[in-house]
Amino acid sequence: MSSKVMSILEEMTGGKSYRAHKYGLDHAERPTIDYTEDNIIWQEIAETTHHKNHVPLWDESRKVLFSGTNILSYFLDGSRRVFKVDDMGFVLPGGRNVIYPVIAGQIGIGCTHRENRVLKKEKFHQEFVISMPDIANADGKTGYFPALAQN
């Protein structure tokens, strides 16, 4: 994040930028979810037809294979990049200084549609995200963070 952006964040939040080391978080070890139960029961199903027993797909797969048609038309893919861009210090009521990381990221998702063996862009959506601590809005103003992001 450029020093211009950090200067704006300092001015609007009253925090102090430490111009800390910037690095990507994409290759850091990701946290895992520890399920305490051995069995997880899904509450929703995605199938059009709900089957109570195993359904052999051998015959259906051979029909699709030899028909020469494709059963999949839409493809969805996405990516995200996350960076720790700085550390900012804020003074708490009572005078204690606390330091929080500033995290920024970009998220993109796209959908393509196959038509006559040609892939065409269906939709694309991209977002830029910045994560700041609640203390950056010390006055608790409604709409503060959207306005900060706009600036």
Tab-separated table of C-alpha atoms in Angstrom:
chain	number	residue	atom	x	y	z
A	1	MET	CA	0.000	0.000	0.000
A	2	SER	CA	1.491	3.321	-0.984
A	3	SER	CA	2.547	5.838	1.625
A	4	LYS	CA	-0.174	8.147	0.202
A	5	VAL	CA	-2.850	5.635	1.215
A	6	MET	CA	-1.295	5.172	4.645
A	7	SER	CA	-1.133	8.963	5.066
A	8	ILE	CA	-4.885	9.156	4.343
A	9	LEU	CA	-5.535	6.361	6.851
A	10	GLU	CA	-3.430	8.147	9.473
A	11	GLU	CA	-5.256	11.426	8.918
A	12	MET	CA	-8.769	9.957	8.947
A	13	THR	CA	-8.317	7.484	11.820
A	14	GLY	CA	-5.954	9.398	14.087
A	15	GLY	CA	-3.628	6.397	14.047
A	16	LYS	CA	0.128	6.311	13.470
A	17	SER	CA	1.606	4.323	10.594
A	18	TYR	CA	4.797	2.483	11.511
A	19	ARG	CA	5.791	1.856	7.857
A	20	ALA	CA	6.252	-1.796	8.804
A	21	HIS	CA	7.462	-4.612	6.583
A	22	LYS	CA	4.896	-5.550	3.932
A	23	TYR	CA	4.399	-9.177	2.923
A	24	GLY	CA	1.889	-11.483	1.283
A	25	LEU	CA	-0.158	-13.823	3.427
A	26	ASP	CA	-1.168	-16.187	0.626
A	27	HIS	CA	1.695	-18.589	1.237
A	28	ALA	CA	1.502	-18.555	5.016
A	29	GLU	CA	0.112	-21.668	6.656
A	30	ARG	CA	-3.654	-21.474	6.699
A	31	PRO	CA	-5.638	-22.288	9.817
A	32	THR	CA	-7.589	-25.519	9.789
A	33	ILE	CA	-10.993	-26.280	11.254
A	34	ASP	CA	-10.942	-28.861	14.013
A	35	TYR	CA	-14.238	-30.699	14.028
A	36	THR	CA	-14.732	-32.319	17.392
A	37	GLU	CA	-17.260	-34.813	16.044
A	38	ASP	CA	-16.345	-37.692	13.758
A	39	ASN	CA	-19.538	-37.376	11.752
A	40	ILE	CA	-20.765	-34.182	10.148
A	41	ILE	CA	-24.394	-34.087	9.094
A	42	TRP	CA	-25.158	-31.683	6.280
A	43	GLN	CA	-28.448	-29.879	6.725
A	44	GLU	CA	-28.961	-29.052	3.044
A	45	ILE	CA	-28.641	-31.088	-0.122
A	46	ALA	CA	-27.615	-29.886	-3.578
A	47	GLU	CA	-29.101	-32.674	-5.676
A	48	THR	CA	-32.190	-32.082	-7.774
A	49	THR	CA	-33.467	-35.518	-6.813
A	50	HIS	CA	-32.824	-36.763	-3.296
A	51	HIS	CA	-31.711	-40.415	-3.291
A	52	LYS	CA	-31.773	-42.539	-0.175
A	53	ASN	CA	-29.445	-45.227	-1.551
A	54	HIS	CA	-26.271	-45.429	-3.617
A	55	VAL	CA	-26.871	-44.637	-7.294
A	56	PRO	CA	-24.519	-46.388	-9.741
A	57	LEU	CA	-23.433	-43.915	-12.411
A	58	TRP	CA	-21.687	-46.332	-14.770
A	59	ASP	CA	-24.536	-46.508	-17.296
A	60	GLU	CA	-25.203	-42.764	-17.184
A	61	SER	CA	-21.515	-41.919	-17.593
A	62	ARG	CA	-21.217	-44.212	-20.646
A	63	LYS	CA	-24.245	-42.511	-22.242
A	64	VAL	CA	-22.629	-39.080	-21.792
A	65	LEU	CA	-19.242	-40.327	-22.989
A	66	PHE	CA	-20.564	-41.753	-26.227
A	67	SER	CA	-23.128	-39.017	-26.929
A	68	GLY	CA	-20.420	-36.481	-27.811
A	69	THR	CA	-22.131	-33.770	-25.770
A	70	ASN	CA	-20.919	-31.987	-22.681
A	71	ILE	CA	-23.085	-31.936	-19.591
A	72	LEU	CA	-21.179	-29.059	-17.955
A	73	SER	CA	-21.784	-25.595	-19.356
A	74	TYR	CA	-20.840	-23.174	-16.583
A	75	PHE	CA	-17.497	-22.942	-14.812
A	76	LEU	CA	-16.725	-20.869	-11.742
A	77	ASP	CA	-13.281	-19.865	-10.551
A	78	GLY	CA	-11.950	-17.362	-8.102
A	79	SER	CA	-8.813	-16.103	-6.473
A	80	ARG	CA	-7.736	-13.932	-3.640
A	81	ARG	CA	-4.544	-12.195	-2.638
A	82	VAL	CA	-3.981	-11.004	0.934
A	83	PHE	CA	-1.218	-8.723	2.208
A	84	LYS	CA	-0.156	-7.393	5.584
A	85	VAL	CA	0.645	-3.848	4.508
A	86	ASP	CA	1.488	-1.987	7.689
A	87	ASP	CA	1.110	-1.686	11.426
A	88	MET	CA	-0.853	1.217	12.869
A	89	GLY	CA	-0.815	2.463	16.425
A	90	PHE	CA	-3.859	3.898	18.180
A	91	VAL	CA	-4.119	5.552	21.591
A	92	LEU	CA	-6.798	4.030	23.793
A	93	PRO	CA	-8.730	6.080	26.334
A	94	GLY	CA	-6.389	6.227	29.290
A	95	GLY	CA	-3.338	6.813	27.118
A	96	ARG	CA	-2.234	3.241	26.342
A	97	ASN	CA	-0.884	2.769	22.805
A	98	VAL	CA	-1.969	-0.376	20.905
A	99	ILE	CA	-0.675	-1.563	17.551
A	100	TYR	CA	-2.792	-3.443	14.994
A	101	PRO	CA	-1.920	-4.843	11.584
A	102	VAL	CA	-3.490	-3.342	8.458
A	103	ILE	CA	-4.542	-6.108	6.081
A	104	ALA	CA	-5.482	-5.515	2.435
A	105	GLY	CA	-6.693	-7.913	-0.173
A	106	GLN	CA	-8.211	-8.368	-3.572
A	107	ILE	CA	-10.844	-10.948	-4.361
A	108	GLY	CA	-11.987	-11.905	-7.823
A	109	ILE	CA	-14.519	-14.421	-9.056
A	110	GLY	CA	-15.480	-15.234	-12.598
A	111	CYS	CA	-17.979	-17.424	-14.375
A	112	THR	CA	-17.627	-18.711	-17.928
A	113	HIS	CA	-20.229	-20.376	-20.105
A	114	ARG	CA	-19.411	-22.968	-22.747
A	115	GLU	CA	-21.441	-22.617	-25.912
A	116	ASN	CA	-20.633	-24.678	-29.025
A	117	ARG	CA	-17.230	-25.657	-27.591
A	118	VAL	CA	-16.297	-21.986	-27.030
A	119	LEU	CA	-15.885	-20.490	-23.547
A	120	LYS	CA	-17.437	-17.059	-23.093
A	121	LYS	CA	-17.213	-14.745	-20.109
A	122	GLU	CA	-20.534	-14.792	-18.287
A	123	LYS	CA	-19.845	-12.615	-15.235
A	124	PHE	CA	-16.850	-11.249	-13.370
A	125	HIS	CA	-16.761	-9.563	-9.980
A	126	GLN	CA	-13.791	-8.035	-8.198
A	127	GLU	CA	-13.488	-6.465	-4.748
A	128	PHE	CA	-10.677	-4.711	-2.941
A	129	VAL	CA	-10.735	-5.096	0.833
A	130	ILE	CA	-8.968	-3.385	3.692
A	131	SER	CA	-9.197	-4.610	7.259
A	132	MET	CA	-8.797	-2.142	10.105
A	133	PRO	CA	-9.581	-2.499	13.814
A	134	ASP	CA	-12.759	-1.012	15.272
A	135	ILE	CA	-10.631	1.439	17.273
A	136	ALA	CA	-9.970	3.267	13.961
A	137	ASN	CA	-13.557	4.542	14.303
A	138	ALA	CA	-13.083	5.846	17.830
A	139	ASP	CA	-16.234	8.011	17.660
A	140	GLY	CA	-18.434	5.106	16.503
A	141	LYS	CA	-19.845	7.052	13.547
A	142	THR	CA	-22.256	5.164	11.276
A	143	GLY	CA	-20.933	4.850	7.717
A	144	TYR	CA	-17.407	5.726	8.818
A	145	PHE	CA	-15.626	2.734	7.284
A	146	PRO	CA	-17.358	2.950	3.879
A	147	ALA	CA	-16.395	6.647	3.743
A	148	LEU	CA	-12.833	5.765	4.739
A	149	ALA	CA	-12.635	3.156	1.985
A	150	GLN	CA	-14.015	5.649	-0.552
A	151	ASN	CA	-11.299	8.175	0.341
